[in-house]
Amino acid sequence: MSNVVVFCESQNGKVKKGSLELLSAARGAGKNIVAIGLGPAAKETTDELAHYGAKNVMLCSDEKLSNYNPQLYLAAMLEALKDLDFEVLLASSSVLARDLFPRLAAKLEAAVTSDCTELDLNSGLQVRRPMYAGKCTAQVDFKDSAKKIILMRPNQLPVGSVDNSATAEVSEFALPAVDLKTIVKEVVKGASEKIDLTEANIIVSGGRGLKEAANFKMLEDLADTLGATVGASRAVCDAGWVPHSMQVGQTGKTVAPTLYIAVGISGAIQHLAGMNGSKVIVAINNDPEAPIFQKATYGIVGDAFEVVPKLTEEFKKLLN
Ligand SMILES: Cc1cc2nc3c(=O)[nH]c(=O)nc-3n(C[C@H](O)[C@H](O)[C@H](O)COP(=O)(O)OP(=O)(O)OC[C@H]3O[C@@H](n4cnc5c(N)ncnc54)[C@H](O)[C@@H]3O)c2cc1C
């Protein structure tokens, strides 16, 4: 049986949810999973990778991989894969992966498809991805002979059960020497320590209806109560109320949480393109004609400044 390679990203010593989803999908399809982890922190995740189905874990713990540098990561991936028999490589469609894997595909002459929302490894290989801001869905077919690199959007597949008794064979490989064209000296992290928007299970997003930057505090209170991450429309990012890293939409992040609460957001097509994969959408808007209500599972017509604090209060009572 040919191997399925899963590129696994981690944060704070835990494997990211998008990677766990891919391990679970490959395990569910009965594949032999080779997990690859890069950077010194990857060592901490070997048990977790095994518990979710990895039979082999390949690590390169070189300090130089602490921060993402495309040349170094590419060299590490080429080294990891050079003697490995595999047909499919899966990775979560993160910012890092969307930069790294087209480079790898070019080197390996592999096929690559990103931002996929449906994956079936069971009966042949079925991959689907939205196109034109979600207006249609493409089925991607691969040439049989090609190696296939598939980048899946997080939050699209279920995370399977944990098997704490499962073990994996762990091997370390060395980072080859690279003549670097660029050096990453420092990565300045965003202020938020919250779960990344693309991986969040609950998102509370704010738009121009919030009137000014200071009023995002109200959304943060609701988000803290729910264990959610705060997002935003482009209008408020452009206005400088919140950083662009919080932008949801066609030119921002694509998200697919279980619950998306849109507060004071009109529901422009470009915003919907980034969040219409959410399982439940709650819209709070004082205009009953706002387009967001056409997409919402539940709509609350009302003033955000009255509705949001009441919701926070009620959720606090329920959850505490
Ligand atoms: C090429 C291109 C790419 C784009 N990419 C993106 C993108 O990635 N993401 C994105 O979001 N946008 C994007 N846009 C912009 C998009 O078209 C909209 O302009 C933007 O989404 C509007 O943001 P908004 O809903 O916050 O503001 P508005 O459209 O101004 O809506 C504000 C809403 O708040 C409501 N409101 C007002 N007061 C209250 C209150 N007190 N209580 C409750 N509700 C209230 C109003 O009824 C209104 O519906 C893009 C545009 C272009 C042209």
mmCIF file of N, CA and C and ligand atoms in Angstrom, residues 206-209 211 232-236 247-252 264-268 270-271 284-287 290 302-305, ligand 1:
data_model
loop_
_atom_site.group_PDB
_atom_site.id
_atom_site.type_symbol
_atom_site.label_atom_id
_atom_site.label_comp_id
_atom_site.label_asym_id
_atom_site.label_seq_id
_atom_site.Cartn_x
_atom_site.Cartn_y
_atom_site.Cartn_z
ATOM 1 N N GLY A 206 -17.266 41.510 13.393
ATOM 2 C CA GLY A 206 -17.889 42.833 13.449
ATOM 3 C C GLY A 206 -17.691 43.611 12.170
ATOM 4 N N GLY A 207 -18.668 44.469 11.862
ATOM 5 C CA GLY A 207 -18.582 45.324 10.678
ATOM 6 C C GLY A 207 -18.819 46.772 11.027
ATOM 7 N N ARG A 208 -19.049 47.548 9.973
ATOM 8 C CA ARG A 208 -19.170 48.999 10.114
ATOM 9 C C ARG A 208 -20.316 49.410 11.041
ATOM 10 N N GLY A 209 -21.276 48.502 11.224
ATOM 11 C CA GLY A 209 -22.387 48.795 12.137
ATOM 12 C C GLY A 209 -21.932 49.014 13.567
ATOM 13 N N LYS A 211 -19.748 51.125 14.421
ATOM 14 C CA LYS A 211 -19.520 52.589 14.476
ATOM 15 C C LYS A 211 -18.076 53.028 14.711
ATOM 16 N N ALA A 232 -13.626 40.227 11.276
ATOM 17 C CA ALA A 232 -14.114 41.548 10.882
ATOM 18 C C ALA A 232 -14.387 41.591 9.384
ATOM 19 N N SER A 233 -15.168 42.590 8.987
ATOM 20 C CA SER A 233 -15.365 42.837 7.554
ATOM 21 C C SER A 233 -14.195 43.686 7.054
ATOM 22 N N ARG A 234 -14.068 43.732 5.743
ATOM 23 C CA ARG A 234 -12.968 44.519 5.178
ATOM 24 C C ARG A 234 -13.134 46.010 5.473
ATOM 25 N N ALA A 235 -14.393 46.459 5.496
ATOM 26 C CA ALA A 235 -14.629 47.893 5.703
ATOM 27 C C ALA A 235 -13.953 48.377 6.992
ATOM 28 N N VAL A 236 -14.046 47.575 8.046
ATOM 29 C CA VAL A 236 -13.478 48.034 9.316
ATOM 30 C C VAL A 236 -11.962 47.813 9.384
ATOM 31 N N GLN A 247 -9.468 40.043 8.863
ATOM 32 C CA GLN A 247 -10.464 40.190 7.786
ATOM 33 C C GLN A 247 -10.959 38.848 7.247
ATOM 34 N N VAL A 248 -12.258 38.729 7.194
ATOM 35 C CA VAL A 248 -12.899 37.543 6.613
ATOM 36 C C VAL A 248 -13.454 37.934 5.247
ATOM 37 N N GLY A 249 -13.247 37.088 4.254
ATOM 38 C CA GLY A 249 -13.843 37.379 2.952
ATOM 39 C C GLY A 249 -12.944 37.021 1.792
ATOM 40 N N GLN A 250 -13.395 37.434 0.637
ATOM 41 C CA GLN A 250 -12.721 37.093 -0.616
ATOM 42 C C GLN A 250 -11.259 37.493 -0.612
ATOM 43 N N THR A 251 -10.966 38.669 -0.086
ATOM 44 C CA THR A 251 -9.580 39.126 -0.037
ATOM 45 C C THR A 251 -9.017 39.020 1.382
ATOM 46 N N GLY A 252 -9.746 38.324 2.236
ATOM 47 C CA GLY A 252 -9.269 38.076 3.604
ATOM 48 C C GLY A 252 -9.190 36.580 3.829
ATOM 49 N N GLY A 264 -23.442 43.701 12.734
ATOM 50 C CA GLY A 264 -23.314 44.972 12.002
ATOM 51 C C GLY A 264 -22.557 44.804 10.695
ATOM 52 N N ILE A 265 -22.770 43.656 10.058
ATOM 53 C CA ILE A 265 -22.143 43.357 8.752
ATOM 54 C C ILE A 265 -23.281 43.219 7.740
ATOM 55 N N SER A 266 -23.168 43.931 6.607
ATOM 56 C CA SER A 266 -24.298 43.947 5.667
ATOM 57 C C SER A 266 -24.441 42.637 4.900
ATOM 58 N N GLY A 267 -23.309 41.941 4.655
ATOM 59 C CA GLY A 267 -23.381 40.687 3.899
ATOM 60 C C GLY A 267 -23.073 40.882 2.425
ATOM 61 N N ALA A 268 -22.086 41.744 2.139
ATOM 62 C CA ALA A 268 -21.642 41.921 0.749
ATOM 63 C C ALA A 268 -21.109 40.590 0.233
ATOM 64 N N GLN A 270 -18.532 39.790 -1.274
ATOM 65 C CA GLN A 270 -17.117 39.507 -0.984
ATOM 66 C C GLN A 270 -16.921 39.038 0.459
ATOM 67 N N HIS A 271 -17.785 39.480 1.370
ATOM 68 C CA HIS A 271 -17.694 38.987 2.749
ATOM 69 C C HIS A 271 -18.247 37.558 2.803
ATOM 70 N N ILE A 284 -26.760 39.719 13.225
ATOM 71 C CA ILE A 284 -27.380 40.754 14.060
ATOM 72 C C ILE A 284 -27.251 42.059 13.292
ATOM 73 N N ASN A 285 -28.386 42.632 12.891
ATOM 74 C CA ASN A 285 -28.342 43.826 12.049
ATOM 75 C C ASN A 285 -29.633 44.599 12.256
ATOM 76 N N ASN A 286 -29.555 45.909 12.292
ATOM 77 C CA ASN A 286 -30.786 46.686 12.545
ATOM 78 C C ASN A 286 -31.590 46.953 11.266
ATOM 79 N N ASP A 287 -31.048 46.496 10.126
ATOM 80 C CA ASP A 287 -31.768 46.676 8.865
ATOM 81 C C ASP A 287 -32.353 45.321 8.441
ATOM 82 N N ALA A 290 -31.071 43.776 5.206
ATOM 83 C CA ALA A 290 -29.622 43.534 4.992
ATOM 84 C C ALA A 290 -29.421 42.167 4.325
ATOM 85 N N GLY A 302 -32.060 44.023 15.095
ATOM 86 C CA GLY A 302 -31.975 44.863 16.289
ATOM 87 C C GLY A 302 -30.668 45.615 16.336
ATOM 88 N N ASP A 303 -30.591 46.473 17.317
ATOM 89 C CA ASP A 303 -29.399 47.302 17.504
ATOM 90 C C ASP A 303 -28.311 46.462 18.190
ATOM 91 N N ALA A 304 -27.163 46.363 17.532
ATOM 92 C CA ALA A 304 -26.071 45.546 18.075
ATOM 93 C C ALA A 304 -25.721 45.958 19.508
ATOM 94 N N PHE A 305 -25.855 47.236 19.790
ATOM 95 C CA PHE A 305 -25.435 47.726 21.112
ATOM 96 C C PHE A 305 -26.401 47.278 22.216
HETATM 97 C C1 LIG B 1 -12.415 43.419 -4.796
HETATM 98 C C2 LIG B 1 -13.106 43.538 -3.474
HETATM 99 C C3 LIG B 1 -12.766 42.658 -2.467
HETATM 100 C C4 LIG B 1 -13.394 42.737 -1.228
HETATM 101 N N1 LIG B 1 -13.049 41.855 -0.252
HETATM 102 C C5 LIG B 1 -13.731 41.878 0.929
HETATM 103 C C6 LIG B 1 -13.449 40.934 1.946
HETATM 104 O O1 LIG B 1 -12.561 40.089 1.840
HETATM 105 N N2 LIG B 1 -14.180 40.996 3.084
HETATM 106 C C7 LIG B 1 -15.166 41.917 3.286
HETATM 107 O O2 LIG B 1 -15.780 41.897 4.363
HETATM 108 N N3 LIG B 1 -15.426 42.842 2.342
HETATM 109 C C8 LIG B 1 -14.736 42.846 1.177
HETATM 110 N N4 LIG B 1 -14.997 43.807 0.254
HETATM 111 C C9 LIG B 1 -15.858 44.938 0.626
HETATM 112 C C10 LIG B 1 -17.340 44.623 0.545
HETATM 113 O O3 LIG B 1 -17.798 44.877 -0.756
HETATM 114 C C11 LIG B 1 -18.119 45.528 1.534
HETATM 115 O O4 LIG B 1 -17.840 46.876 1.264
HETATM 116 C C12 LIG B 1 -17.799 45.266 3.016
HETATM 117 O O5 LIG B 1 -17.889 43.885 3.279
HETATM 118 C C13 LIG B 1 -18.796 46.012 3.864
HETATM 119 O O6 LIG B 1 -18.447 45.887 5.207
HETATM 120 P P1 LIG B 1 -19.575 46.009 6.337
HETATM 121 O O7 LIG B 1 -20.622 44.993 6.120
HETATM 122 O O8 LIG B 1 -18.877 46.054 7.638
HETATM 123 O O9 LIG B 1 -20.130 47.505 6.102
HETATM 124 P P2 LIG B 1 -21.493 48.004 5.516
HETATM 125 O O10 LIG B 1 -21.768 47.418 4.195
HETATM 126 O O11 LIG B 1 -21.462 49.482 5.640
HETATM 127 O O12 LIG B 1 -22.586 47.408 6.506
HETATM 128 C C14 LIG B 1 -22.770 47.821 7.817
HETATM 129 C C15 LIG B 1 -24.033 47.121 8.335
HETATM 130 O O13 LIG B 1 -24.205 47.451 9.687
HETATM 131 C C16 LIG B 1 -25.595 47.603 9.937
HETATM 132 N N5 LIG B 1 -25.739 48.432 11.139
HETATM 133 C C17 LIG B 1 -25.553 49.783 11.276
HETATM 134 N N6 LIG B 1 -25.744 50.143 12.557
HETATM 135 C C18 LIG B 1 -26.076 49.021 13.232
HETATM 136 C C19 LIG B 1 -26.390 48.763 14.582
HETATM 137 N N7 LIG B 1 -26.396 49.740 15.511
HETATM 138 N N8 LIG B 1 -26.711 47.499 14.941
HETATM 139 C C20 LIG B 1 -26.722 46.492 14.021
HETATM 140 N N9 LIG B 1 -26.400 46.675 12.725
HETATM 141 C C21 LIG B 1 -26.085 47.936 12.342
HETATM 142 C C22 LIG B 1 -26.142 48.233 8.679
HETATM 143 O O14 LIG B 1 -27.528 47.993 8.548
HETATM 144 C C23 LIG B 1 -25.305 47.553 7.604
HETATM 145 O O15 LIG B 1 -25.978 46.401 7.114
HETATM 146 C C24 LIG B 1 -14.377 43.731 -0.998
HETATM 147 C C25 LIG B 1 -14.715 44.607 -2.019
HETATM 148 C C26 LIG B 1 -14.099 44.521 -3.244
HETATM 149 C C27 LIG B 1 -14.491 45.471 -4.326
#
